[in-house]
Amino acid sequence: MMMGILLCALLTSCGKLKTVFNAASSLQSEERPEIAEKSTKQPAVTLEQKYAAYTNLDMFLTGKLQESLDAYTAKFGEADVFKVKKNDNLYMGILVDTMNKKELDESFDYASRQPAMDEVDQTVKELNPRFKALIATLEEANTYYKLKSYVDDDFVKGRSLHQTIHEQTAQMLPQLDQFITVFEAKRAQKMLGDLESFKQKDYRIRLYALSFMLKAGEIQDELNRQGITSNNMKALNEGPIKDKYSLLIADMNQFLEYVKDTERIKKEGLNTNFAPVEVYKSRIIQLKASATDLLARAEEARNDLSSSKSKFTKQNKDGTPENYSKKLKEAWSDYMKIK
């Protein structure tokens, strides 16, 4: 059941903004000399670039990689069971989405670059070999099924790869959980500082873009606090969610209004082509819609996914907590690209 454990860890780690705000206060703000010394081996980057790189890594690990693992488990079973149907579109492979390997490699390389980020850099370095080992096996399995090699050996190698995938997933879990916990706490600390800075500078586009994300994270916090998944939507206490939802809409409307002001765009030093903000705008609209669907599903007491074991299906079904979590991750990734 290791992949199920992995998903549980991810769902209870990602988006817990209140929790990580508290944890952030315990993190040291000064660089460790030993990390700084090692970092000189790589060209320096800006702090914003490092946060963006680690956010992309976070989003891939808890997003696309998790989707691939969920889809794989739904098709082939947990560690102690290898179930397969020869006509189950196996020739399409097992990876849900393609990876930008260059971007992922660069994200890991940032752990050896200045400015150092204390514990975060160390967790990235420890996670790197475990992650690469799992990815290598997943790619090998992907090729194995796309080439239909399972026909030649009657799934002999498929069974071996199945065991390895689950073992490597379990081995990666401690480092993954540590990275998520430490990085999201550090990022939360930065977000609070950014929020205050935007207020002082009267950067209203940036202010409401960030404030929207924090409100969205509070909805995720409440879902986590109540332990709500697709399987127990009827148990959702909608009151706290509706309160946060109203604040979410207010921030979204403010952002959408200020983003129309070309003079303010210039004042806030945003990219002249404005592409990152336009992409982010579409993301927050999708995230708001996901929150709307979530409340609608709860109010109508629709629990039609309770019998489905596919987490991948739930993530891509309107109105589910899993879908909301996915949209939140995507929005965070695009928020970090706003310069």
XYZ file of C-alpha atoms in Angstrom:
339
model
C 0.000 0.000 0.000
C 3.026 2.302 -0.305
C 1.611 4.423 -3.113
C -1.506 4.995 -1.070
C 0.720 6.101 1.796
C 2.572 8.433 -0.549
C -0.640 10.074 -1.703
C -1.811 10.510 1.883
C 1.444 12.218 2.770
C 1.185 14.531 -0.200
C -2.424 15.481 0.401
C -1.731 16.328 4.015
C 1.428 18.268 3.195
C 0.490 20.363 0.170
C -1.398 23.608 0.626
C -1.398 23.612 4.423
C -0.670 27.306 4.562
C -1.687 27.900 8.156
C 0.379 24.958 9.291
C 3.435 25.951 7.333
C 3.111 29.582 8.423
C 3.551 28.376 11.979
C 6.377 26.076 10.992
C 8.065 28.863 9.064
C 8.707 30.853 12.207
C 10.956 28.074 13.495
C 13.169 28.035 10.407
C 16.482 29.834 10.547
C 16.713 32.832 8.260
C 20.503 32.919 8.030
C 22.537 30.906 5.536
C 24.645 28.054 6.805
C 28.334 28.646 6.030
C 28.930 25.083 4.914
C 26.104 25.310 2.343
C 27.264 28.720 1.151
C 30.772 27.410 0.638
C 29.565 24.533 -1.531
C 27.228 26.824 -3.453
C 30.143 28.772 -4.934
C 30.742 25.861 -7.299
C 27.661 26.860 -9.300
C 26.740 30.259 -10.802
C 24.612 32.385 -8.491
C 20.898 32.873 -9.163
C 18.333 35.255 -7.734
C 16.260 34.253 -4.752
C 13.125 34.557 -6.874
C 14.585 32.140 -9.429
C 15.353 29.636 -6.700
C 11.868 29.811 -5.224
C 10.373 29.404 -8.704
C 12.599 26.400 -9.447
C 11.749 24.683 -6.169
C 8.065 25.452 -6.647
C 8.166 23.782 -10.071
C 9.857 20.776 -8.471
C 7.255 20.686 -5.702
C 4.415 20.909 -8.220
C 5.849 18.150 -10.411
C 6.404 15.776 -7.487
C 2.948 16.313 -6.009
C 1.246 16.756 -9.379
C 2.361 15.024 -12.557
C 4.507 12.388 -10.864
C 1.746 11.577 -8.388
C -0.767 11.322 -11.235
C 1.497 8.846 -13.005
C 1.858 6.761 -9.842
C -1.889 6.853 -9.191
C -2.678 5.852 -12.769
C -0.074 3.085 -12.607
C -1.486 1.684 -9.360
C -5.035 1.802 -10.740
C -3.900 -0.267 -13.709
C -1.402 -2.682 -12.148
C -2.213 -2.770 -8.425
C -0.304 -2.176 -5.207
C 3.094 -3.652 -4.316
C 1.793 -7.055 -3.249
C -0.516 -7.473 -6.254
C 0.245 -7.429 -9.972
C -3.000 -7.249 -11.887
C -3.132 -6.605 -15.581
C -5.451 -6.863 -18.554
C -3.712 -7.396 -21.870
C -6.280 -5.271 -23.670
C -6.044 -2.360 -21.217
C -4.299 0.014 -23.665
C -0.903 -1.041 -22.299
C 0.785 0.042 -25.526
C 0.131 3.661 -24.514
C 2.674 3.405 -21.711
C 2.351 4.334 -18.071
C 3.405 7.982 -17.825
C 0.474 10.383 -17.645
C 2.424 13.405 -18.807
C 5.782 14.084 -20.378
C 8.519 15.554 -18.235
C 10.702 18.548 -18.886
C 13.862 16.754 -17.772
C 16.067 19.768 -18.371
C 13.890 21.921 -16.132
C 13.808 19.265 -13.405
C 17.584 18.825 -13.550
C 18.013 22.588 -13.234
C 15.710 22.629 -10.210
C 17.862 20.032 -8.474
C 21.039 21.903 -9.478
C 19.771 24.973 -7.641
C 20.544 23.195 -4.370
C 24.235 23.953 -4.999
C 23.749 27.586 -5.944
C 23.748 30.818 -4.004
C 21.781 32.155 -2.274
C 21.590 29.140 0.043
C 18.214 28.217 1.535
C 19.312 26.411 4.671
C 17.491 23.121 5.203
C 15.691 23.280 1.870
C 18.864 22.835 -0.189
C 19.850 19.825 1.887
C 16.465 18.125 1.441
C 16.702 18.648 -2.337
C 20.159 17.072 -2.422
C 18.920 14.058 -0.444
C 15.822 13.684 -2.600
C 17.676 13.887 -5.928
C 19.125 10.333 -6.181
C 15.904 8.687 -4.971
C 13.838 10.666 -7.447
C 16.139 9.907 -10.374
C 16.141 6.194 -9.564
C 12.340 6.073 -9.602
C 12.084 8.122 -12.801
C 14.571 5.827 -14.535
C 12.462 2.784 -13.640
C 9.229 4.463 -14.703
C 10.772 5.369 -18.052
C 12.028 1.811 -18.481
C 8.536 0.484 -17.754
C 7.037 3.064 -20.091
C 9.232 1.838 -22.943
C 8.551 -1.794 -22.042
C 4.799 -1.352 -22.453
C 4.956 0.912 -25.501
C 7.123 -1.682 -27.289
C 4.644 -4.395 -26.246
C 7.544 -6.382 -24.820
C 5.087 -7.908 -22.364
C 3.817 -10.013 -25.256
C 7.289 -11.507 -25.742
C 7.980 -12.412 -22.102
C 4.422 -12.800 -20.731
C 4.936 -9.937 -18.255
C 8.031 -11.411 -16.581
C 9.871 -8.106 -16.706
C 6.639 -6.246 -16.030
C 6.281 -8.006 -12.681
C 9.885 -7.213 -11.772
C 9.477 -3.550 -12.709
C 6.239 -3.439 -10.740
C 8.023 -4.477 -7.563
C 10.874 -2.044 -8.167
C 8.528 0.894 -8.774
C 6.769 0.339 -5.474
C 10.010 -0.178 -3.573
C 11.580 2.975 -4.988
C 8.421 4.959 -4.286
C 8.558 3.848 -0.654
C 12.274 4.670 -0.435
C 11.677 8.171 -1.809
C 8.799 8.984 0.548
C 10.795 10.219 3.593
C 12.918 12.599 1.517
C 9.894 13.774 -0.455
C 7.845 14.473 2.661
C 10.774 16.335 4.235
C 11.274 18.501 1.151
C 7.574 19.398 0.965
C 7.385 20.242 4.676
C 10.544 22.344 4.804
C 10.143 24.101 1.460
C 6.485 24.998 1.878
C 7.256 26.418 5.326
C 10.051 28.500 3.839
C 7.856 29.623 0.962
C 5.069 30.565 3.359
C 7.535 32.722 5.274
C 8.455 34.472 2.039
C 4.826 34.925 0.993
C 4.021 36.748 4.226
C 6.945 39.094 3.639
C 5.896 39.638 0.028
C 2.324 40.396 1.056
C 3.449 43.165 3.397
C 5.868 44.539 0.804
C 3.132 44.699 -1.854
C 0.887 46.612 0.529
C 3.579 49.174 1.287
C 4.412 49.676 -2.403
C 0.759 49.812 -3.446
C 1.311 46.898 -5.852
C -2.330 45.923 -6.117
C -2.021 43.392 -8.941
C 0.689 41.481 -7.093
C -1.090 41.918 -3.760
C -4.372 40.370 -4.860
C -2.668 37.681 -6.931
C -0.888 36.492 -3.800
C -3.811 37.096 -1.460
C -6.004 34.952 -3.717
C -3.500 32.091 -3.463
C -3.399 32.322 0.317
C -7.205 32.257 0.506
C -7.264 29.264 -1.852
C -4.769 27.530 0.403
C -7.024 28.133 3.397
C -9.811 26.231 1.638
C -7.372 23.352 1.118
C -6.441 23.595 4.808
C -10.082 23.243 5.788
C -10.614 20.241 3.520
C -7.549 18.611 5.063
C -8.665 19.496 8.588
C -12.040 17.823 8.005
C -10.425 14.876 6.219
C -12.659 15.304 3.166
C -12.051 13.262 0.016
C -14.275 12.144 -2.844
C -15.343 9.195 -0.730
C -16.944 11.200 2.085
C -18.243 14.418 0.494
C -21.486 14.088 2.441
C -19.534 14.648 5.654
C -18.288 18.084 4.561
C -19.140 20.949 6.910
C -19.714 23.598 4.255
C -19.862 26.611 6.588
C -16.106 27.271 6.947
C -15.570 26.562 3.248
C -18.273 29.040 2.212
C -16.766 31.759 4.404
C -13.356 31.299 2.814
C -14.929 30.989 -0.624
C -16.504 34.449 -0.290
C -13.107 35.957 0.550
C -11.576 34.075 -2.373
C -14.065 35.613 -4.804
C -13.470 39.091 -3.398
C -9.712 38.793 -3.989
C -10.228 37.375 -7.464
C -12.511 40.247 -8.456
C -10.000 42.797 -7.185
C -7.202 41.146 -9.130
C -9.231 40.975 -12.343
C -10.123 44.655 -12.008
C -6.604 45.928 -11.301
C -5.074 43.806 -14.048
C -6.977 45.892 -16.619
C -4.963 49.008 -15.663
C -1.999 49.356 -18.061
C -0.436 52.136 -15.985
C -0.504 49.979 -12.896
C 1.072 47.134 -14.854
C 4.003 49.425 -15.617
C 4.136 50.752 -12.053
C 4.451 47.246 -10.642
C 7.301 46.376 -13.000
C 5.558 43.425 -14.594
C 6.822 41.954 -17.847
C 5.873 44.098 -20.815
C 4.446 41.099 -22.694
C 2.392 40.304 -19.576
C 2.196 36.635 -20.587
C 2.801 35.131 -17.095
C 0.003 37.225 -15.587
C -2.381 36.292 -18.397
C -1.646 32.613 -17.827
C -2.085 33.047 -14.080
C -5.396 34.837 -14.670
C -6.744 31.782 -16.464
C -5.443 29.569 -13.651
C -7.233 31.433 -10.879
C -10.463 31.372 -12.870
C -10.100 27.579 -13.158
C -9.310 27.309 -9.446
C -12.316 29.424 -8.473
C -14.512 27.263 -10.734
C -13.153 24.148 -9.037
C -14.100 25.592 -5.638
C -17.580 26.397 -6.973
C -18.001 22.848 -8.266
C -16.781 21.496 -4.938
C -19.536 23.293 -3.031
C -22.119 22.308 -5.622
C -21.199 18.629 -5.328
C -21.399 18.796 -1.546
C -24.734 20.593 -1.534
C -26.257 18.087 -3.921
C -24.784 15.244 -1.867
C -23.299 13.710 -4.990
C -21.014 10.932 -3.918
C -20.827 9.096 -7.223
C -17.071 8.512 -7.022
C -17.110 6.588 -3.761
C -16.757 3.251 -5.511
C -13.885 4.373 -7.737
C -10.392 3.390 -6.644
C -8.673 5.545 -9.242
C -7.199 8.659 -7.672
C -6.324 9.822 -11.179
C -10.010 9.772 -12.085
C -10.919 11.772 -8.985
C -8.273 14.415 -9.696
C -9.798 15.051 -13.096
C -13.454 15.009 -12.026
C -15.175 18.354 -11.474
C -16.190 19.103 -7.904
C -13.816 16.767 -6.083
C -11.321 17.724 -3.348
C -8.673 15.972 -5.434
C -9.458 18.161 -8.437
C -9.321 21.290 -6.274
C -5.936 20.263 -4.900
C -4.635 19.714 -8.419
C -5.870 23.123 -9.597
C -4.298 24.748 -6.545
C -0.902 23.227 -7.358
C -1.132 24.408 -10.950
C -2.046 27.928 -9.866
C 0.888 28.076 -7.438
C 3.255 27.055 -10.206
C 2.035 29.820 -12.507
C 1.931 32.398 -9.708
C 5.658 31.864 -9.147
C 6.340 32.736 -12.787
C 5.040 36.282 -12.387
C 8.082 38.604 -12.473
